[in-house]
Short mmCIF file of C-alpha atoms in Angstrom, two decimals:
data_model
loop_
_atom_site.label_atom_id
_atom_site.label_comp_id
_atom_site.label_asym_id
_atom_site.label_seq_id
_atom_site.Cartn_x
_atom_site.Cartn_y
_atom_site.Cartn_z
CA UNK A 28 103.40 67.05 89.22
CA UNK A 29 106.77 65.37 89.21
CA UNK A 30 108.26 67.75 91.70
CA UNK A 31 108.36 70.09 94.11
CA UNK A 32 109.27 70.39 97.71
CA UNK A 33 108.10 66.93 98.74
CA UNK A 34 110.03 65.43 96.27
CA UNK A 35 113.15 67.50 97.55
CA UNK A 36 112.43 65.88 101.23
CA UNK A 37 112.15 62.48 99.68
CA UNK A 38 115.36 61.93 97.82
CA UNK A 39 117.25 63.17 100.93
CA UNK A 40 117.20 66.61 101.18
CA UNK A 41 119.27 66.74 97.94
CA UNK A 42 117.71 68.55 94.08
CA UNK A 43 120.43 66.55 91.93
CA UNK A 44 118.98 63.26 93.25
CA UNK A 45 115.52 64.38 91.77
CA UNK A 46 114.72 63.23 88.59
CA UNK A 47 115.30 65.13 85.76
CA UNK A 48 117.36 67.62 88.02
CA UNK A 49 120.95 66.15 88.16
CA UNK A 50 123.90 67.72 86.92
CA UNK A 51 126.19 65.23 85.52
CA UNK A 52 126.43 66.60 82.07
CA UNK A 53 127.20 70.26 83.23
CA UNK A 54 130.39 72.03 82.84
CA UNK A 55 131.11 75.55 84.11
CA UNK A 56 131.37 78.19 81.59
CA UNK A 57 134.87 79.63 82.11
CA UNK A 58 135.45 82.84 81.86
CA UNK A 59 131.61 83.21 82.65
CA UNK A 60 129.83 85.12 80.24
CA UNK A 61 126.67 85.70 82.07
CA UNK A 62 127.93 87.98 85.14
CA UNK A 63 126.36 90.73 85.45
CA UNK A 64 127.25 93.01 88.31
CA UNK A 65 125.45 96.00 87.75
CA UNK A 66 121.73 94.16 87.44
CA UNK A 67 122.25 92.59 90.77
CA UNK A 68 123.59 95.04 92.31
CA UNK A 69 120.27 97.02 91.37
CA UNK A 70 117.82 94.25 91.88
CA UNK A 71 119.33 94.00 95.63
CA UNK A 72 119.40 97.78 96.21
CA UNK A 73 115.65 97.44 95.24
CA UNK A 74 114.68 94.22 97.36
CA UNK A 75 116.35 96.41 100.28
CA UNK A 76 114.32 100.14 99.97
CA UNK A 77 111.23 98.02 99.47
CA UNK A 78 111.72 95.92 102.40
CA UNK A 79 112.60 99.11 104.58
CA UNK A 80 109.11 100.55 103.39
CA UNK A 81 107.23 97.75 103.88
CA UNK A 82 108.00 96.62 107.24
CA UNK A 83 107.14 99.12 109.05
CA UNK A 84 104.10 99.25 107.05
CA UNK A 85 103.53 95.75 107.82
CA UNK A 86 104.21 96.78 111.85
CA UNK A 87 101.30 99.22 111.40
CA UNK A 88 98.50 97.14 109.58
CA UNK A 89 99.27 94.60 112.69
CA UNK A 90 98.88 97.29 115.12
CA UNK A 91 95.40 98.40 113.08
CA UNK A 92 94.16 95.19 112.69
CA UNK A 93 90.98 95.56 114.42
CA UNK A 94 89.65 95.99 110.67
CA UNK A 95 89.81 93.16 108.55
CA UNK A 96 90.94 95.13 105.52
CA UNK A 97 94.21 95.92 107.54
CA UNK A 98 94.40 91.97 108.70
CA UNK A 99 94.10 91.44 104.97
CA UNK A 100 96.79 93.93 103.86
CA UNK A 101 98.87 92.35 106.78
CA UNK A 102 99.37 89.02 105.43
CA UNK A 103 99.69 90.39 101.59
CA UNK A 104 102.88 92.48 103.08
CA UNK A 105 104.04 89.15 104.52
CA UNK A 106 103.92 87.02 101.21
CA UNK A 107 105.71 90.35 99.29
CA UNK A 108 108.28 90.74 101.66
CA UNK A 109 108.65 86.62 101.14
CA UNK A 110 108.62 86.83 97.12
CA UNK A 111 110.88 90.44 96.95
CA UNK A 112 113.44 88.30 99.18
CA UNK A 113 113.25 85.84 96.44
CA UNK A 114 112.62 88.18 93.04
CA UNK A 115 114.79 90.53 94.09
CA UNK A 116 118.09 89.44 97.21
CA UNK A 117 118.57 86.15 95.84
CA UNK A 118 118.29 87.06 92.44
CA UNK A 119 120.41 89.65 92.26
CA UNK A 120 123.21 87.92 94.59
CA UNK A 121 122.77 85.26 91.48
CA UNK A 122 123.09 87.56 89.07
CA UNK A 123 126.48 88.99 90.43
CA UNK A 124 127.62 85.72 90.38
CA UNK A 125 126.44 84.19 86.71
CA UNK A 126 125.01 81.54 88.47
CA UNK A 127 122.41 79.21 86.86
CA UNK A 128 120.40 76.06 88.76
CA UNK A 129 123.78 74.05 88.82
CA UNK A 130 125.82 76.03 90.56
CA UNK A 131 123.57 76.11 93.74
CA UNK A 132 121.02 73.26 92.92
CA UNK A 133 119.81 73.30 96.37
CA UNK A 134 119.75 76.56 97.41
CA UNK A 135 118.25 77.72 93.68
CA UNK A 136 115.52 74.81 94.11
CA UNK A 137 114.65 76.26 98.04
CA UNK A 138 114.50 79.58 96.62
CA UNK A 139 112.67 79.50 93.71
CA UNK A 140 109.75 76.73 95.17
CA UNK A 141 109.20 80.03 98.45
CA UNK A 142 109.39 81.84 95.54
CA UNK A 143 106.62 80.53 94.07
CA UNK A 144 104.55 79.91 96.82
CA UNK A 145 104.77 83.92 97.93
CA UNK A 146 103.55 84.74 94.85
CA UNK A 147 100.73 82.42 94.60
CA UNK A 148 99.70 83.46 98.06
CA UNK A 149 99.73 86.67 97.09
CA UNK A 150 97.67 86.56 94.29
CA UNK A 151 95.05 85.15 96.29
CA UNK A 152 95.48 87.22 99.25
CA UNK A 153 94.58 90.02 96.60
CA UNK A 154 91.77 88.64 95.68
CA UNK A 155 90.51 88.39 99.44
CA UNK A 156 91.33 91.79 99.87
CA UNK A 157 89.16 92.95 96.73
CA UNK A 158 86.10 90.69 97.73
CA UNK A 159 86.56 92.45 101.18
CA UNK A 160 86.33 95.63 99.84
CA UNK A 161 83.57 94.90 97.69
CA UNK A 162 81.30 93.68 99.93
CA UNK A 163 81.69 96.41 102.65
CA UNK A 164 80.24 99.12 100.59
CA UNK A 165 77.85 96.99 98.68
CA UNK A 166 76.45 94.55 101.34
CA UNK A 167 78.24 95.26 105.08
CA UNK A 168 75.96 92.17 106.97
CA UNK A 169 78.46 89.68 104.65
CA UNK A 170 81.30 91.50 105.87
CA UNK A 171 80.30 91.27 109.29
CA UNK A 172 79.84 87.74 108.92
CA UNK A 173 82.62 86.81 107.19
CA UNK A 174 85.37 89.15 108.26
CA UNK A 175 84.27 89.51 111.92
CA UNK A 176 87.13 89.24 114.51
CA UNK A 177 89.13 85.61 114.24
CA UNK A 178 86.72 84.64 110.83
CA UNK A 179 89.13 86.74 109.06
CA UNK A 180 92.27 84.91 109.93
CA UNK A 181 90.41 81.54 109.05
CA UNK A 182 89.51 83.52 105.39
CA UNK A 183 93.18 83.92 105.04
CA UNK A 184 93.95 80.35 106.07
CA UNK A 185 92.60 79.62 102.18
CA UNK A 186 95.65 81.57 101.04
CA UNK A 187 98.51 80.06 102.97
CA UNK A 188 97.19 76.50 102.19
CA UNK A 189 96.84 77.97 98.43
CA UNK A 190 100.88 78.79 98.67
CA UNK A 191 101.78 75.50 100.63
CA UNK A 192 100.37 73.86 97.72
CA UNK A 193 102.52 75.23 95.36
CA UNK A 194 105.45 75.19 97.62
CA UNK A 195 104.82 71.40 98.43
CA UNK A 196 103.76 69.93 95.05
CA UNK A 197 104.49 71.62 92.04
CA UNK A 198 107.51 72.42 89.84
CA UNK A 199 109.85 75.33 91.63
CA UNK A 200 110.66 78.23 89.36
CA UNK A 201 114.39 77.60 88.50
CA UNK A 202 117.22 80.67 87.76
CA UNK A 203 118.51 81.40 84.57
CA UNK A 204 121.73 83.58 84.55
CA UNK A 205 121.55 83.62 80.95
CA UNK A 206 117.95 85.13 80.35
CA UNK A 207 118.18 86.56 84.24
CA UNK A 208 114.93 85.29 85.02
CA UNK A 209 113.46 82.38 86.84
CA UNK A 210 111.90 79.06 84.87
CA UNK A 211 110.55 75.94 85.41
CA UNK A 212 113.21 74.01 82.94
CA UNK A 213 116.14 73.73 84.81
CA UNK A 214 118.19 73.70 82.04
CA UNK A 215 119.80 70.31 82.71
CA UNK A 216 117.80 68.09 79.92
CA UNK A 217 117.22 69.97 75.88
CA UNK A 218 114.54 69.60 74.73
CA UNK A 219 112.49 68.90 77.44
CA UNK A 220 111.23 71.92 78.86
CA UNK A 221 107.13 70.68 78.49
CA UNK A 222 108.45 67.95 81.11
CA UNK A 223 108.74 70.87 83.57
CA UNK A 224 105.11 72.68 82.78
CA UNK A 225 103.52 73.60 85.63
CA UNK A 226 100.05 73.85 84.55
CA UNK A 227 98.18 74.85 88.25
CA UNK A 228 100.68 77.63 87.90
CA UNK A 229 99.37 78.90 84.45
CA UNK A 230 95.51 78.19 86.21
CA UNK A 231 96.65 80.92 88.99
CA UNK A 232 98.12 83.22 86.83
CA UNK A 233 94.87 83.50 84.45
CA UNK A 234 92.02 82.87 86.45
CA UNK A 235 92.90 84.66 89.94
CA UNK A 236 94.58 87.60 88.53
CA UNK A 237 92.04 88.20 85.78
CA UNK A 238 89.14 87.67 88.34
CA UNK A 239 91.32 90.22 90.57
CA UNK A 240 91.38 92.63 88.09
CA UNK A 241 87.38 92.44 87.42
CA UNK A 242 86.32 92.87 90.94
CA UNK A 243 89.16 95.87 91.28
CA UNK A 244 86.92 97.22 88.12
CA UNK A 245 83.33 96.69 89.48
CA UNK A 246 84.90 98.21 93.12
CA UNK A 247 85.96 101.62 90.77
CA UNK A 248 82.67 101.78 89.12
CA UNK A 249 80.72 101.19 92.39
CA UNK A 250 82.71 103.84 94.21
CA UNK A 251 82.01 105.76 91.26
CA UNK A 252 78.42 105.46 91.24
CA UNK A 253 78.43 106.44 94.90
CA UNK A 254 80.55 109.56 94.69
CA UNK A 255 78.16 110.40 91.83
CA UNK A 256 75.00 111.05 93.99
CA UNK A 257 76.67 113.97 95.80
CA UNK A 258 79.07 115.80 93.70
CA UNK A 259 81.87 117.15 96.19
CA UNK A 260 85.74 118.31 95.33
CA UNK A 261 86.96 115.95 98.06
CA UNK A 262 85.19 113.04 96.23
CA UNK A 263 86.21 113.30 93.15
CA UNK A 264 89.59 113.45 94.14
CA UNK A 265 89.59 110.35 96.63
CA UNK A 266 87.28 108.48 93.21
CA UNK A 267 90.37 109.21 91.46
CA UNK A 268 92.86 107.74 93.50
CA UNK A 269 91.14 104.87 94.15
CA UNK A 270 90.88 104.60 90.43
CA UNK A 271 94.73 105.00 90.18
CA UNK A 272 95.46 102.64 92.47
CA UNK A 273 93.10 99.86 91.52
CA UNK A 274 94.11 100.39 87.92
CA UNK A 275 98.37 101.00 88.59
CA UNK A 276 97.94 97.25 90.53
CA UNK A 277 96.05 95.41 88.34
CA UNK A 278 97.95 96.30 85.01
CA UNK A 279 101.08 95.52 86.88
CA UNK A 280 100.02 92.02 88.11
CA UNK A 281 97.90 91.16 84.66
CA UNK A 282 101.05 92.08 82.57
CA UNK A 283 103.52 90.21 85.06
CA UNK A 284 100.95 87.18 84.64
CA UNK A 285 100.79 86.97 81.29
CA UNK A 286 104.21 87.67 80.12
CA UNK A 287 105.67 85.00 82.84
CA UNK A 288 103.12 82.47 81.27
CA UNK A 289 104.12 83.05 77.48
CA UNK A 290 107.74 83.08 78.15
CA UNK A 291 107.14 79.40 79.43
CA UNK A 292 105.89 78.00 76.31
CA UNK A 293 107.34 80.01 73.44
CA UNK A 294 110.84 80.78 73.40
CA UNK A 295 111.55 85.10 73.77
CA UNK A 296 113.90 87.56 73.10
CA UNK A 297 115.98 88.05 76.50
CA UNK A 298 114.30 91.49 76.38
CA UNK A 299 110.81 90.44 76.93
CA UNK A 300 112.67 87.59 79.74
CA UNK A 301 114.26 90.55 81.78
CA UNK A 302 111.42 92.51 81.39
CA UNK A 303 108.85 89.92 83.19
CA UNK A 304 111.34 89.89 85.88
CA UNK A 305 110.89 93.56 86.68
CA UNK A 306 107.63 93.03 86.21
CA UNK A 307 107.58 90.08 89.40
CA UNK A 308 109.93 92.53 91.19
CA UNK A 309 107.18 95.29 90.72
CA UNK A 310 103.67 93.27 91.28
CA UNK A 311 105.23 92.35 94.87
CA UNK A 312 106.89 95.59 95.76
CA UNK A 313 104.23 98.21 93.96
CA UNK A 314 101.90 97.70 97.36
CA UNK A 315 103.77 99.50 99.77
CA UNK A 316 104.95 102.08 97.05
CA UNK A 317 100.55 102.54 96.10
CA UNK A 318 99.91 102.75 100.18
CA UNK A 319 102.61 105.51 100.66
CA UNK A 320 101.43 107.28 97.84
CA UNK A 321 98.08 107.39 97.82
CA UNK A 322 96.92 106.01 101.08
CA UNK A 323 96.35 109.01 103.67
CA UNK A 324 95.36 106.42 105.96
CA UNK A 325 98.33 104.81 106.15
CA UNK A 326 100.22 107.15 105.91
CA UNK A 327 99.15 108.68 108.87
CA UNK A 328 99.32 105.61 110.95
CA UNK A 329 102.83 105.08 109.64
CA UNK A 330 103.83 108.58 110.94
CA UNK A 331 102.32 107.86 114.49
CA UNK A 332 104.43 104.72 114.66
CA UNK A 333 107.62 106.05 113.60
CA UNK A 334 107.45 108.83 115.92
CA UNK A 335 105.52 106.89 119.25
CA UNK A 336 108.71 105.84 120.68
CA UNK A 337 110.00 109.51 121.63
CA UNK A 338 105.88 110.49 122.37
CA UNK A 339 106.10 107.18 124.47
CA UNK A 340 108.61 108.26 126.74
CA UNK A 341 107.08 112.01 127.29
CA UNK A 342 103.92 110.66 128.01
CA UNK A 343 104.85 107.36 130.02
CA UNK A 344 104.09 108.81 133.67
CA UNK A 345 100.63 109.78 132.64
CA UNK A 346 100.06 106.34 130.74
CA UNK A 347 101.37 104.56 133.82
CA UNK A 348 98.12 106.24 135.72
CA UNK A 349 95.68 105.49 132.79
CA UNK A 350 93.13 104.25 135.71
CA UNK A 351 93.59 107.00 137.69
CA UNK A 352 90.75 109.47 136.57
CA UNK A 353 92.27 112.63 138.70
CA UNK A 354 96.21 113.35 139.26
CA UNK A 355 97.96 116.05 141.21
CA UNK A 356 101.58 116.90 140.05
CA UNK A 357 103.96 119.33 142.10
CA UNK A 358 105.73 121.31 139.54
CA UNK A 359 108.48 122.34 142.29
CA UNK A 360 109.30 122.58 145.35
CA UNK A 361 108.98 126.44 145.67
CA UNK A 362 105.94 127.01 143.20
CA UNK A 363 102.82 127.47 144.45
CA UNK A 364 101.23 126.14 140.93
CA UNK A 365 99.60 122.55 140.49
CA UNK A 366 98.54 120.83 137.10
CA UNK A 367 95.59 118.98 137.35
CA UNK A 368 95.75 116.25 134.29
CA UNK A 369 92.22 115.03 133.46
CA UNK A 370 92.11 111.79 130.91
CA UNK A 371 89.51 112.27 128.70
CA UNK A 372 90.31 109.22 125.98
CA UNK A 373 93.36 107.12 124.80
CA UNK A 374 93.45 104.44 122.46
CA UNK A 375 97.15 102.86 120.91
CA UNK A 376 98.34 106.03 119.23
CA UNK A 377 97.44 109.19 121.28
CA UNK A 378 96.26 110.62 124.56
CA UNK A 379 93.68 113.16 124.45
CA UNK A 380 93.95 115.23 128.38
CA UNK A 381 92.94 118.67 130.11
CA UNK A 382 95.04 120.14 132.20
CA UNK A 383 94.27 122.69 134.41
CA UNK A 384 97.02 125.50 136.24
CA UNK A 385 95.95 126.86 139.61
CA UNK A 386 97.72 129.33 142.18
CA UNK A 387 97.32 129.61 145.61
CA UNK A 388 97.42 127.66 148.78
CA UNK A 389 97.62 123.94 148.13
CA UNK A 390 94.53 123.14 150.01
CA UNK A 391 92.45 126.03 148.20
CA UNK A 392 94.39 124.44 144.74
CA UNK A 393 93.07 120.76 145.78
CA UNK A 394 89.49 122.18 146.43
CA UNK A 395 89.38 124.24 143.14
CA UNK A 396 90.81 121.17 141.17
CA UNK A 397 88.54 118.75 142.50
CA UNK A 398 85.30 121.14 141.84
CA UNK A 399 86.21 121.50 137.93
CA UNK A 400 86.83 117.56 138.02
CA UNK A 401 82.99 117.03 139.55
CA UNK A 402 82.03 119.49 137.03
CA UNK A 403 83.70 117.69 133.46
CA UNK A 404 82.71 114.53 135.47
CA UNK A 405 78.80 115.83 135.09
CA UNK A 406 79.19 116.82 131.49
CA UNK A 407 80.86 113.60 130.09
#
């Protein structure tokens, strides 16, 4: 490849001096026909509800990531976020402005090369994420020895170096405020858009997203075939929404794909252009939207982490004395009642306790309290 970020760093930090990406020739359309308020406007107010979903989702698969699924899920919520800051902020700021690769060449060549790279990393990180899946219902030693602990952050290492590849060494996807998509042709030579192919990029969009989309298949049938042996209401239903969100996800991502590859090579209405756009916009921000939906799961850990901070501060005297097995609490002054809290377990989002009321004399109380201790002692 003739470009890419490398070749940004080597001709001094500057696009124009690349190449094949200098703007001597171009003259700025005045007035500009290609502003278009209202799409960017819409593709921002998108990049901004998904990024308020997903980062507190991301917060939470960090926070769960003592499974590797969740590790996995983790870093695909990091390359989205990346890509909808990309498909979706910079775009539409673009967008507002008519702006094509020679009005910002160096901020349009930055953007679209992270651009690139998030989705490429992505697409793998998918892939991971199916394999994991996969192999934990059909052979669980693999998973165990592959996505044990730390082995599953050196997994994911394949995908990062996957998107630094891109990022580094291949052609950046270039803005177009005239189709309102992103290219590889800059625009600045006719003619010669096949100079700007970037074939590795056609290579991920085939083979890794139609290999995806396989194992997402063979992980529906499987689940399938297991829900099959013992026909139960609760079954079918969760075999269904695994089936809905395997299949919403891989259409989305096999028709983004494809459509982004065509309009490459053969020359589109500005329909079909806009339409691959949404498309990008949807493959990286569809996730968070699937998880919410149809992810009790995660879901439910999202809840507990939106609402620990208030349970934090209730329960922070009694998390404070999480090695203290026993502890005696004065209500008041002038009651003759004391609460005897007994820890039974805790992990990072709850506190499971008895607590015990007793009236009398204090020393009677401490006697009494320390007898039902000894006795839950006995039968944990």
């Amino acid at each position: 490849q003739k470009t890419g970020m490398n070749r940004f760093l080597y001709y001094g930090w500057s696009a124009e001096s690349i190449p094949g990406y200098n703007c001597t020739d171009y003259k700025p359309l005045v007035p500009n026909p290609n502003i278009n308020v209202l799409g960017g406007a819409l593709d921002v107010a998108y990049g901004i509800i998904v990024i308020f979903l997903y980062a507190p989702t991301v917060v939470v698969f960090h926070r769960q990531s003592r499974l590797a699924c969740f590790k996995i899920m983790f870093f695909l919520g990091l390359f989205d976020i990346g890509a909808i800051m990309i498909n979706s902020l910079v775009t539409g700021f673009l967008l507002m402005n008519g702006a094509s690769y020679c009005d910002y060449p160096n901020f349009i060549y930055i953007s679209g090369s992270i651009g690139l790279g998030c989705w490429c990393s992505a697409c793998l990180t998918c892939l991971v994420l199916a394999l994991n899946r996969i192999l934990d219902m059909v052979c669980p030693l693999m998973v165990k020895i592959y996505f044990r602990g730390y082995r599953t952050c050196a997994v994911l290492m394949a995908p990062i170096l996957y998107g630094c590849f891109f990022f580094l060494f291949t052609s950046p996807i270039i803005f177009s405020a005239e189709h309102e998509t992103w290219f590889f042709d800059p625009r600045t030579m006719k003619g010669h858009y096949k100079d700007y192919t970037n074939i590795p990029h056609t290579i991920n969009n085939f083979s890794l997203v139609f290999l995806t989309c396989f194992l997402y298949i063979f992980f529906c049938l499987k689940v399938r075939s297991q829900f099959r042996k013992s026909f139960r209401p609760k079954r079918t239903a969760r075999q269904r929404q695994i089936f809905l969100q395997s299949t919403l996800l891989c259409l989305i991502h096999l028709s983004a794909s494809v459509l982004y590859v065509i309009m490459q090579f053969v020359e589109m209405p500005k329909f079909f252009t806009i339409l691959s756009q949404y498309l990008w916009q949807l493959a990286q921000g569809c996730p968070v939207i699937i998880y919410l939906l149809f992810n009790r799961k995660v879901r439910a850990a999202l809840l507990v982490f939106m609402t620990s901070s208030s349970q934090d501060k209730s329960s922070n005297y009694i998390r404070k004395s999480a090695d203290n097995r026993m502890m005696l609490l004065k209500l008041t002054p002038s009651q003759n009642t004391t609460t005897a809290v007994r820890k039974l377990t805790e992990n990072d989002n709850y506190l499971q306790c008895k607590i015990h009321l007793t009236q009398g004399e204090p020393e009677k109380q401490e006697e009494t309290i320390q007898d039902r201790a000894d006795t839950e002692k006995r039968e944990l």
